[in-house]
XYZ file of C-alpha atoms in Angstrom:
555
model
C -2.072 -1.103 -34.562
C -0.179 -3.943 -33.186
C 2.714 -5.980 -33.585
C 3.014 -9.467 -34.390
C 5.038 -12.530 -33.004
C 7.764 -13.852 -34.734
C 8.176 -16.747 -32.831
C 9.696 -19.205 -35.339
C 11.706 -16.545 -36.906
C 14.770 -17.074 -34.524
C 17.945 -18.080 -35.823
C 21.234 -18.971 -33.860
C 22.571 -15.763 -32.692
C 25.069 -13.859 -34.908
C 28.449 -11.906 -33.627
C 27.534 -8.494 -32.646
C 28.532 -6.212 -35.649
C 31.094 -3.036 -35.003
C 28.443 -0.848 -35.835
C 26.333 -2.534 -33.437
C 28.963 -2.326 -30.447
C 30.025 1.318 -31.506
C 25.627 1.934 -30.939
C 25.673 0.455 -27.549
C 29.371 2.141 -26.616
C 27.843 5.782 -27.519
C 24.156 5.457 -25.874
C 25.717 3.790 -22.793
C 28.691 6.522 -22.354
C 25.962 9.182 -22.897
C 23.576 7.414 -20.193
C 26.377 6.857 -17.561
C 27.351 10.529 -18.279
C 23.610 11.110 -17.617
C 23.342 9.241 -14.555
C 26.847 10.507 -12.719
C 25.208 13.686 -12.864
C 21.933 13.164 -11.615
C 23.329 10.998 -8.793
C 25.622 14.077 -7.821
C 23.099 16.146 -6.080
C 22.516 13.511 -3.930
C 25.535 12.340 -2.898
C 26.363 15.777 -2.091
C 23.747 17.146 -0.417
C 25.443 18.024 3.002
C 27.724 20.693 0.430
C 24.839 21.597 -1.899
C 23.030 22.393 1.550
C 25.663 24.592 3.505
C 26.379 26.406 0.251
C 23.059 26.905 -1.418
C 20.454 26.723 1.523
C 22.633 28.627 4.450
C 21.288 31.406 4.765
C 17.282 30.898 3.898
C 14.810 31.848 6.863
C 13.165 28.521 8.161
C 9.857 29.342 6.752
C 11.122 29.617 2.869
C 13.947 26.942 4.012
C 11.297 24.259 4.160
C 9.962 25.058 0.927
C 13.262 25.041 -0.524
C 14.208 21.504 0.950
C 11.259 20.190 -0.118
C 11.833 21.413 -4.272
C 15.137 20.642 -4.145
C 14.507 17.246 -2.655
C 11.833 16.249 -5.161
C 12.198 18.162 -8.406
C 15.119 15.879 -10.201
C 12.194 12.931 -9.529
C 8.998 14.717 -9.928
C 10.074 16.501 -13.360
C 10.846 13.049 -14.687
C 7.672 12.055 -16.215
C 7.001 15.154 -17.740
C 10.773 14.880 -19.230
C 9.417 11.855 -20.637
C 6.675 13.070 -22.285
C 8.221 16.431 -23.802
C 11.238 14.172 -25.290
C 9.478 10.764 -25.971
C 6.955 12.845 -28.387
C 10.333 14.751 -29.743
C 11.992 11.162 -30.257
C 9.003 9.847 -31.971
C 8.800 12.767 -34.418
C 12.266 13.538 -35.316
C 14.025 10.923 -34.419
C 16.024 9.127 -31.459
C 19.543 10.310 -32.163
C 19.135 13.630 -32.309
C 16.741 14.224 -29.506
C 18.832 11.983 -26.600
C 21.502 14.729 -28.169
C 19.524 17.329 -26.618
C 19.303 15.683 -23.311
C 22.529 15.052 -22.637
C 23.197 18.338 -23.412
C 20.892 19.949 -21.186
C 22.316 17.132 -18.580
C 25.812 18.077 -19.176
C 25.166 22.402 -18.800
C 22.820 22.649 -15.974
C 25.484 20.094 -14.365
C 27.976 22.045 -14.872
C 25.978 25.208 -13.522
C 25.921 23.678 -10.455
C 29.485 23.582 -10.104
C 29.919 27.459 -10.663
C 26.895 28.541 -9.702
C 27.642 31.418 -6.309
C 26.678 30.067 -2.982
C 24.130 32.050 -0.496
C 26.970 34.347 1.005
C 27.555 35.758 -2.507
C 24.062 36.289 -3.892
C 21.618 35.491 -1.688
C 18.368 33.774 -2.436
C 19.190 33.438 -5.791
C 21.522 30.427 -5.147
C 18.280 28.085 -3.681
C 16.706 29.078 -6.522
C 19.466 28.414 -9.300
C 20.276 25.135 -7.782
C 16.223 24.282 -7.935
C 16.162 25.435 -11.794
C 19.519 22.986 -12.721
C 17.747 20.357 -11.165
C 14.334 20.641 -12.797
C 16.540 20.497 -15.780
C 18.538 17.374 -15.002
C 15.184 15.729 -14.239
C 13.624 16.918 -17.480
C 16.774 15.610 -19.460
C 16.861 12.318 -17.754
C 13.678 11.824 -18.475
C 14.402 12.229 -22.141
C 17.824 10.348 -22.172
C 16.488 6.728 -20.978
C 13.620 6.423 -23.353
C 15.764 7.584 -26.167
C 18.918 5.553 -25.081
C 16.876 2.169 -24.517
C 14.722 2.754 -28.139
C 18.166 3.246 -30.002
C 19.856 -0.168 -28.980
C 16.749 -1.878 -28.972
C 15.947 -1.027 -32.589
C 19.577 -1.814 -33.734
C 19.728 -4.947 -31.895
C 19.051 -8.288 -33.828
C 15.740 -10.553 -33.295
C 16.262 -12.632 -30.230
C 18.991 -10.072 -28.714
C 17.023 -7.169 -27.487
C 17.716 -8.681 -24.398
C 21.208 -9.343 -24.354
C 21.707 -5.466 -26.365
C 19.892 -3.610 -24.096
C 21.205 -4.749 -20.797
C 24.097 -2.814 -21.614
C 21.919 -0.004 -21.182
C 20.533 -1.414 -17.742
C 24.279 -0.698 -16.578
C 24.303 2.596 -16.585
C 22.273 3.885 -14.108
C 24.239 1.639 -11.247
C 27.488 2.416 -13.072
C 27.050 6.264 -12.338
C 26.019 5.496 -8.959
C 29.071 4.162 -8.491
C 31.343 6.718 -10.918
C 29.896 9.470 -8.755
C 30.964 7.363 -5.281
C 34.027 6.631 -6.818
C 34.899 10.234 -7.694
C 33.874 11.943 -4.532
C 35.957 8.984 -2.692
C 38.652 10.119 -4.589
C 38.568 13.998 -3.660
C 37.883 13.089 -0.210
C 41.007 11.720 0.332
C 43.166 13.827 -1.457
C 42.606 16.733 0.371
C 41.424 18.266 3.694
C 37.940 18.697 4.990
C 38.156 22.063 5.012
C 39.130 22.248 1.621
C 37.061 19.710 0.115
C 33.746 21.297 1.875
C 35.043 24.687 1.065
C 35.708 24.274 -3.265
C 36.320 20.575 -3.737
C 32.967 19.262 -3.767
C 32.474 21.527 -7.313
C 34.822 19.576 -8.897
C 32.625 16.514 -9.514
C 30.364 18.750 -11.112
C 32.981 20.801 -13.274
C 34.144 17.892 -14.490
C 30.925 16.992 -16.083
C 31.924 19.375 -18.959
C 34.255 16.904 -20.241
C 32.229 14.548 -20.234
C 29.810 16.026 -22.067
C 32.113 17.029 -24.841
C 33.591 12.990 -25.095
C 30.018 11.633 -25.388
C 28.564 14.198 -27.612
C 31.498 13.731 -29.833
C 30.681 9.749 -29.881
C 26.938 10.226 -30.288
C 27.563 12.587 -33.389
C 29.175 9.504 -35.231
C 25.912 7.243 -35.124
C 22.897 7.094 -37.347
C 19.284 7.090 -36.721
C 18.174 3.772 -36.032
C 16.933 1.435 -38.561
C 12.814 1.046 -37.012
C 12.616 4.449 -37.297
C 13.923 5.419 -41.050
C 12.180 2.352 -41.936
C 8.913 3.659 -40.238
C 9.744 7.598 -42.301
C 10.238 5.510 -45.565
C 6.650 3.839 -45.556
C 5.280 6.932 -43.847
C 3.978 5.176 -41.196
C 4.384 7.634 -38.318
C 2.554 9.209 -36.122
C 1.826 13.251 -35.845
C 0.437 13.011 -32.520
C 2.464 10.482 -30.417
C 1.153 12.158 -27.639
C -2.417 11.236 -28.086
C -2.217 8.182 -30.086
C -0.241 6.889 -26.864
C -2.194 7.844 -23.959
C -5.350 9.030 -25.682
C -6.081 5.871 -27.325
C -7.669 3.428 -24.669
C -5.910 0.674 -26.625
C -2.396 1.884 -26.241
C -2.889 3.440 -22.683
C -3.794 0.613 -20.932
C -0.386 -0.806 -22.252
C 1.401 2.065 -20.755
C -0.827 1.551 -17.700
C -0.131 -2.384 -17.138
C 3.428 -1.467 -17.625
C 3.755 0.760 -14.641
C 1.515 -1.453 -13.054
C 2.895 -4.468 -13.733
C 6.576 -3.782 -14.331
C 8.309 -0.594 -13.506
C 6.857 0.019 -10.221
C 7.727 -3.285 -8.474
C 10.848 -2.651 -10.613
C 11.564 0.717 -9.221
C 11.552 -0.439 -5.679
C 13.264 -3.568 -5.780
C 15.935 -0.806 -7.624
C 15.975 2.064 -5.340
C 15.974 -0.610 -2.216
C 18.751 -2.284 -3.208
C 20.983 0.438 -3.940
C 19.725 3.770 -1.891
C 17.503 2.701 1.040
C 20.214 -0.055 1.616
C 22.804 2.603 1.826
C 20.608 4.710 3.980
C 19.749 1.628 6.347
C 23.370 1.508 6.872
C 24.251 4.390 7.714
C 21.305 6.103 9.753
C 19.437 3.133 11.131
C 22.219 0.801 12.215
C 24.706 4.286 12.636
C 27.426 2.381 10.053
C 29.610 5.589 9.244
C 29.530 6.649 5.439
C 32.998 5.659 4.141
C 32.413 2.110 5.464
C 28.704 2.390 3.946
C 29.760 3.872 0.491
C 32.907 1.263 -0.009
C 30.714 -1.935 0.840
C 27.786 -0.444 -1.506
C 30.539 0.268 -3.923
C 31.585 -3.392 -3.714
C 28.768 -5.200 -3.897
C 27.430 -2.511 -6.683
C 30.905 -4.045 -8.757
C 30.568 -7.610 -8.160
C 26.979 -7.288 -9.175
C 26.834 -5.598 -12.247
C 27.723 -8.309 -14.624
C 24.206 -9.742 -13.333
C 22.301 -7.094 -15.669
C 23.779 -8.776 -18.686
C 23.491 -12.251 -17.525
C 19.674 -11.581 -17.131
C 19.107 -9.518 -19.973
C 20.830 -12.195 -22.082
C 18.462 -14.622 -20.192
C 15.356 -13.337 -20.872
C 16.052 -14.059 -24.567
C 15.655 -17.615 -24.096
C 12.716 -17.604 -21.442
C 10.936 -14.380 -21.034
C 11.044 -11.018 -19.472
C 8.218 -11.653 -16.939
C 9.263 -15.159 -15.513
C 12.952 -12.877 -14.645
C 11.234 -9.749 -14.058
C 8.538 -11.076 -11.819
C 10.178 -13.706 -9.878
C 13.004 -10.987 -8.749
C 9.646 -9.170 -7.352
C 8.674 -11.856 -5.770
C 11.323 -12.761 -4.194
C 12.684 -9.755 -3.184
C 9.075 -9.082 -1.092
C 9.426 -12.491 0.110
C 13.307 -11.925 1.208
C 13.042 -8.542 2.538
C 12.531 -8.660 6.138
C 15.031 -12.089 6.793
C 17.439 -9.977 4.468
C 17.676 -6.521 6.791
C 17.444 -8.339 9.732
C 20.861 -10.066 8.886
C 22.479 -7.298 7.721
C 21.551 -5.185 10.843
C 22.704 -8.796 13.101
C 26.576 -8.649 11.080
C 26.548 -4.627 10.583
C 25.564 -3.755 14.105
C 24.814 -6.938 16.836
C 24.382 -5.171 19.379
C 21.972 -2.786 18.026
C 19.964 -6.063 16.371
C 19.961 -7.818 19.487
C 18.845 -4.609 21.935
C 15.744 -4.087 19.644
C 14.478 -7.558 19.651
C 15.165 -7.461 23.761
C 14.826 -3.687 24.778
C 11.160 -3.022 25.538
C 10.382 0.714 25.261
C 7.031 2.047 25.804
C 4.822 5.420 24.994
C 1.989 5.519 27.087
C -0.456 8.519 25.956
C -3.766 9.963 25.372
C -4.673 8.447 21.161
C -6.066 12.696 21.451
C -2.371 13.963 22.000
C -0.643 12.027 19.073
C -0.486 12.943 15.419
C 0.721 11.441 12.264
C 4.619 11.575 12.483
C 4.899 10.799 8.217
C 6.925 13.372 7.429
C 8.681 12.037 3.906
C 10.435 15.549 3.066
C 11.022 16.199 6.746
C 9.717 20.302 6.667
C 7.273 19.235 9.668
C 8.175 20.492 12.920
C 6.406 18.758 16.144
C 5.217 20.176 19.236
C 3.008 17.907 20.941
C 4.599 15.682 24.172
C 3.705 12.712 22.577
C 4.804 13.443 18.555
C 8.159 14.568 19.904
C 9.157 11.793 22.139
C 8.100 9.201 19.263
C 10.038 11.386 17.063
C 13.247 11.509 19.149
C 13.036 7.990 19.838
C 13.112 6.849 16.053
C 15.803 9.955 15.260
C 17.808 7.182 17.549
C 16.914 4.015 16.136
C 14.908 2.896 19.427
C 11.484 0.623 18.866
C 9.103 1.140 20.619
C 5.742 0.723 21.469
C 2.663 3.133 21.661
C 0.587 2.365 24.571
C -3.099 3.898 25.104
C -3.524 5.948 27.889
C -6.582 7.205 29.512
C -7.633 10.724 28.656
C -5.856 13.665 29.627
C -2.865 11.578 30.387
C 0.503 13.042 30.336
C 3.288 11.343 28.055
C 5.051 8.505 29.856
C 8.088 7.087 28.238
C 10.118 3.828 29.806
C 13.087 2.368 28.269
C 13.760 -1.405 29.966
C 11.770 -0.269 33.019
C 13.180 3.025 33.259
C 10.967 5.946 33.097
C 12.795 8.979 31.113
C 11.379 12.275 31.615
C 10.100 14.382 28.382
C 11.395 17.759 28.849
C 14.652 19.654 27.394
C 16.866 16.577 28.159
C 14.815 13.951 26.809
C 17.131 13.284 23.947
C 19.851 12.500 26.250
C 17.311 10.845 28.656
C 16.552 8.150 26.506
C 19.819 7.135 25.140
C 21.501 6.785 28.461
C 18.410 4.445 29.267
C 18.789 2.462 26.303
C 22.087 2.530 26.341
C 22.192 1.317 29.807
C 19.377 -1.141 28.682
C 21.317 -2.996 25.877
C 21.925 -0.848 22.911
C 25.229 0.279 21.833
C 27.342 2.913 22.248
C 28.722 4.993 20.298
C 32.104 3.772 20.509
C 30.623 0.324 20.029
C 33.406 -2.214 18.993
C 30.862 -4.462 17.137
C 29.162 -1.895 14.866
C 31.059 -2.299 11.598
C 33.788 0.182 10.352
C 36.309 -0.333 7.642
C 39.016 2.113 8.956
C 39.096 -0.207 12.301
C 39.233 -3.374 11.113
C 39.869 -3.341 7.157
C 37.859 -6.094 5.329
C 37.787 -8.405 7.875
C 34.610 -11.329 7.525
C 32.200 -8.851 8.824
C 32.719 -6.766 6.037
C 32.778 -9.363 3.360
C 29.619 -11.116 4.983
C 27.639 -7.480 5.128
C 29.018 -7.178 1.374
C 27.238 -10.615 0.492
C 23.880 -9.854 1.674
C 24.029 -6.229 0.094
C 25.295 -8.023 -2.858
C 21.918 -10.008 -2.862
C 19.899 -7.265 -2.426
C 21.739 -6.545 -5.871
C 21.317 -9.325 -7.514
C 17.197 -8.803 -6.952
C 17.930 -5.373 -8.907
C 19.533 -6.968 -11.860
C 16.477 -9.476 -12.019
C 13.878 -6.851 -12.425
C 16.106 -4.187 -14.426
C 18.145 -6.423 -16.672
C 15.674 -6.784 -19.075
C 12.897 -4.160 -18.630
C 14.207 -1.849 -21.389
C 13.346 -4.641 -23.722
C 10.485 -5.782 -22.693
C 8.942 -1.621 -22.685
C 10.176 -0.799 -25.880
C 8.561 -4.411 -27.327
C 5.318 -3.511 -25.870
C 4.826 -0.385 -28.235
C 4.894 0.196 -32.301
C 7.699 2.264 -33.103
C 5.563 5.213 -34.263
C 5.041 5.933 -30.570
C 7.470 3.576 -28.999
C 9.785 6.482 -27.590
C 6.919 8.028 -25.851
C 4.474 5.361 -24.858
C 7.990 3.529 -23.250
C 9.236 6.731 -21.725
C 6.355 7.565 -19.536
C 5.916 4.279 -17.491
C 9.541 3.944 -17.189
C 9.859 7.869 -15.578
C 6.736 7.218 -13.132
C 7.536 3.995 -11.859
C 11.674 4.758 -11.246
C 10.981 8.795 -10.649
C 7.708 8.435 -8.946
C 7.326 5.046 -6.799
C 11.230 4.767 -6.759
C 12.581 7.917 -6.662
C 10.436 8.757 -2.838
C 11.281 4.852 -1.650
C 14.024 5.998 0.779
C 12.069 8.924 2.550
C 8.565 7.389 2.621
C 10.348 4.334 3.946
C 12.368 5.784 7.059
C 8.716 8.463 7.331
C 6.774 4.863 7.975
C 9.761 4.145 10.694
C 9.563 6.864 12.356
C 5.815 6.837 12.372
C 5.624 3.356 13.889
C 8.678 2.706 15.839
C 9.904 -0.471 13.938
C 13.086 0.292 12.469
C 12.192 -2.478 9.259
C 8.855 -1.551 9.259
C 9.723 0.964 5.747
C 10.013 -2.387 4.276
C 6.532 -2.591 3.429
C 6.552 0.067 1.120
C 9.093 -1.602 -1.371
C 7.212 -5.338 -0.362
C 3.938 -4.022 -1.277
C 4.797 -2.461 -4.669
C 6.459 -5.348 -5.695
C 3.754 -7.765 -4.537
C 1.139 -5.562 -7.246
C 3.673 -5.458 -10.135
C 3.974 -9.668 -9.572
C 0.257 -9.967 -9.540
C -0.524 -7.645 -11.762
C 2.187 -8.016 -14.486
C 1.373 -11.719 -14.352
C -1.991 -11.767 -15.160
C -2.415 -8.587 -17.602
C 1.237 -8.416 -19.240
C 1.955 -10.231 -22.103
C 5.356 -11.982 -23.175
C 7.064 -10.161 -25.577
C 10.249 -11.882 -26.200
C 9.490 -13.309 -29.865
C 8.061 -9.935 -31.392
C 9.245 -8.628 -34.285
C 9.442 -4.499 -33.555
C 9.636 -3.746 -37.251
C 6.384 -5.337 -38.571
C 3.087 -3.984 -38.055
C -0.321 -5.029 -38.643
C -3.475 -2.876 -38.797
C -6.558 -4.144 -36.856
């Protein structure tokens, strides 16, 4: 089964109906609501941490950091799946109902759920179970949210309709910054670490009850009662999606060849960005967060801009080209933020030469993405401390049965108990900065002087590449499958590339720094991904711009 073009069936666009804006105000609401909570846990993980994770031993610690780190991504697809076959079988409305819900409760779990002082090791474990849920319900929301509008939206506006969508997931990025900005400064650190940081979380109920209350006023969308009026559905979305070679190698060239490069281009301009800041070029996190913030605000017009665009030219020419360019841009990009967010830093580790001279035999791997490794070996934990303090350097052969040798500028730094300390007097004395450094950038010093406004610019490219690739995705997944098993085959793709080759960008990333000594060298990971989906999605996916979802053709 496939559906056809309707190329010549485009008229000049009509005004968006009320019904039509009320459909895009509810789904987007929900999926903000969505998103604010997912984005929570991370934004909060110091608290979550020192109230949750306390008191585990270090053995059962480790396992803990790692579930908690990767469930909300991992549980994604499989979210995807469960929902995506509900959504294709009873219908979209009332299954992204159940998401949210499950969202909105194991949310607000979180924000009364005891800490490890009061009941022990079931708080690691609670907090691991709320997030397995919000990953299962975000996986459910998306597909459901992005079907809806899509299916309401008018031929030749999927685009423009969806992109409203598109929104949501950097508008609760920045709901949740905003919020937690806000409690910060209205009260202490003591009390904010000690009770305030639930608040985010208890507020979540509200918001649950607003956008349920919206959502409960739509309808099912038109594709679908048109596709239970001919009886043209499917009983076993499941299988007809992925066990039929024909539709799973569209659900395979769409990962391929569009969510994956989309995913990192996402999650590197608006995580690993944030990250860069603050623990590469040591950019503290209210000046991070509130030039993130900014250029998060000035750019999020651009996912309606290109969504609208891509109904006139294409979702690949948009979606690829921000791939391509973004690989292209990447390195020139960091560079210049780390030259206006920290010079002196930028200029010490082009000039600083630092050295590891050992025996190949005594070094290990040092990719350690979930960082539950602990290293013993001379050699491991000298490369180890010297990344932990943003120093490049490079890893010099020595002959066998050589101890460790470590020079900073032509200073030799002994590795024993003060080795930490060792090197960054060296390479502070060599040209990197201190920690009082006057140059490094910081918003409570200076306000927002041009040094802030130029490091908001180039974040705000690094933006602009995400609105390229995720303006309009939505509509170019949900045009790729027939709405019997559109909700599924979309959902699936989506969930893998965003929670899968996005969701462990910003650990794998800084595990290839510290494993190589090159503080851009993470940048490969996002490059490379991106490079396959431009390659890939240009030679094996198809334009779908002109199709009409609602007609069908057997074959």
């Amino acid at each position: 089964m496939t559906m056809s073009s309707a190329a010549g069936a485009q008229t000049a666009p009509r005004p968006m109906t009320k019904e039509e804006k009320k459909v895009i105000l509810a789904s987007s609401t929900g999926t903000i609501f969505e998103w604010y909570d997912f984005y929570l846990a991370g934004s909060l993980a110091a608290n979550i941490n020192a109230n949750f994770f306390s008191g585990v031993n270090p053995t059962a610690g480790f396992i803990f950091t790692l579930l908690a780190f990767a469930a909300g991504f991992a549980v994604r697809p499989f979210g995807a799946l469960f929902f995506g076959r509900l959504g294709d079988l009873i219908g979209r409305k009332y299954t992204f109902l159940v998401t949210m819900t499950i969202m909105g409760i194991a949310t607000f779990v979180v924000g009364i759920l005891p800490g490890y002082a009061s009941i022990g090791i079931l708080a690691p474990i609670g907090f691991i179970i709320c997030r397995l849920l919000q990953g299962l319900a975000l996986g459910g929301e998306y597909g459901g949210a992005a079907t809806y509008v899509a299916e309401h939206a008018p031929q030749g506006r999927r685009g423009y309709y969806t992109s409203w969508i598109q929104t949501t997931a950097t508008v609760g990025l920045f709901l949740s910054l905003l919020v937690i900005l806000g409690l910060r400064l209205s009260m202490t650190t003591e009390a904010f670490n000690a009770w305030g940081w639930r608040i985010p979380f208890l507020v979540s109920i509200l918001l649950l009850g607003v956008s349920i209350w919206i959502r409960l006023q739509l309808n099912e969308s038109p594709a679908f009662k048109k596709m239970k009026e001919e009886g043209t559905g499917s009983k076993a979305p499941l299988s007809e999606a992925f066990g039929n070679w024909k539709n799973a190698k569209i659900a395979i060239f769409a990962l391929l060849g569009g969510t994956a490069g989309q995913a990192v281009v996402w999650y590197c301009g608006q995580f690993y960005a944030l990250f860069f800041l603050t623990q590469t070029l040591k950019i503290d996190g209210t000046t991070a967060n509130v030039l993130i913030a900014l250029a998060l605000l000035i750019g999020t017009p651009f996912f309606i801009f290109f969504g609208s665009l891509s109904d006139k030219i294409g979702r690949k020419p948009i979606i690829l080209a921000g791939c391509l360019i973004a690989a292209v841009t990447y390195f020139p990009l960091f560079g210049q933020i780390a030259k206006v967010g920290n010079p002196t830093l930028a200029a010490a580790v082009q000039n600083v030469h630092a050295t590891v001279s050992a025996d190949p035999a005594s070094c290990g791997s040092l990719f350690d993405p979930v960082n539950v490794r602990t290293f013993t070996q001379p050699c491991d934990v000298a490369r180890q401390a010297l990344a932990r303090a943003t120093i490049k350097y490079d890893l010099v052969t020595a002959p066998a049965g050589s101890p460790v040798k470590v020079t900073i500028g032509g200073t030799e730094v002994p590795v024993d108990a003060n080795f930490t300390r060792g090197i960054i007097a060296a390479a502070q004395a060599a040209g990197y900065p201190k920690a009082d450094d006057a140059n490094v950038a910081n918003i409570a010093r200076t306000g927002m002087n041009g040094q802030m406004w130029a490091l908001t610019g180039l974040l705000f490219i690094l933006v602009l590449y995400v609105t390229m690739v995720y303006g309009p995705i939505a509509a170019m997944l949900v045009e790729l499958f027939p709405t019997r098993i559109r909700y599924t085959g979309m959902s699936l793709p989506y969930h893998i590339g965003n929670g899968w080759f996005g969701g462990f960008l910003p650990p794998t990333a800084f595990a290839i720094v510290a494993a190589t000594g090159d503080i851009y060298s993470g940048l490969w990971y996002p490059i490379i991904f991106a490079m396959m989906t431009f390659v890939i999605g240009l030679f094996f996916v198809p334009e779908t711009k002109d199709r009409d979802i609602f007609t069908y053709e057997e074959k």
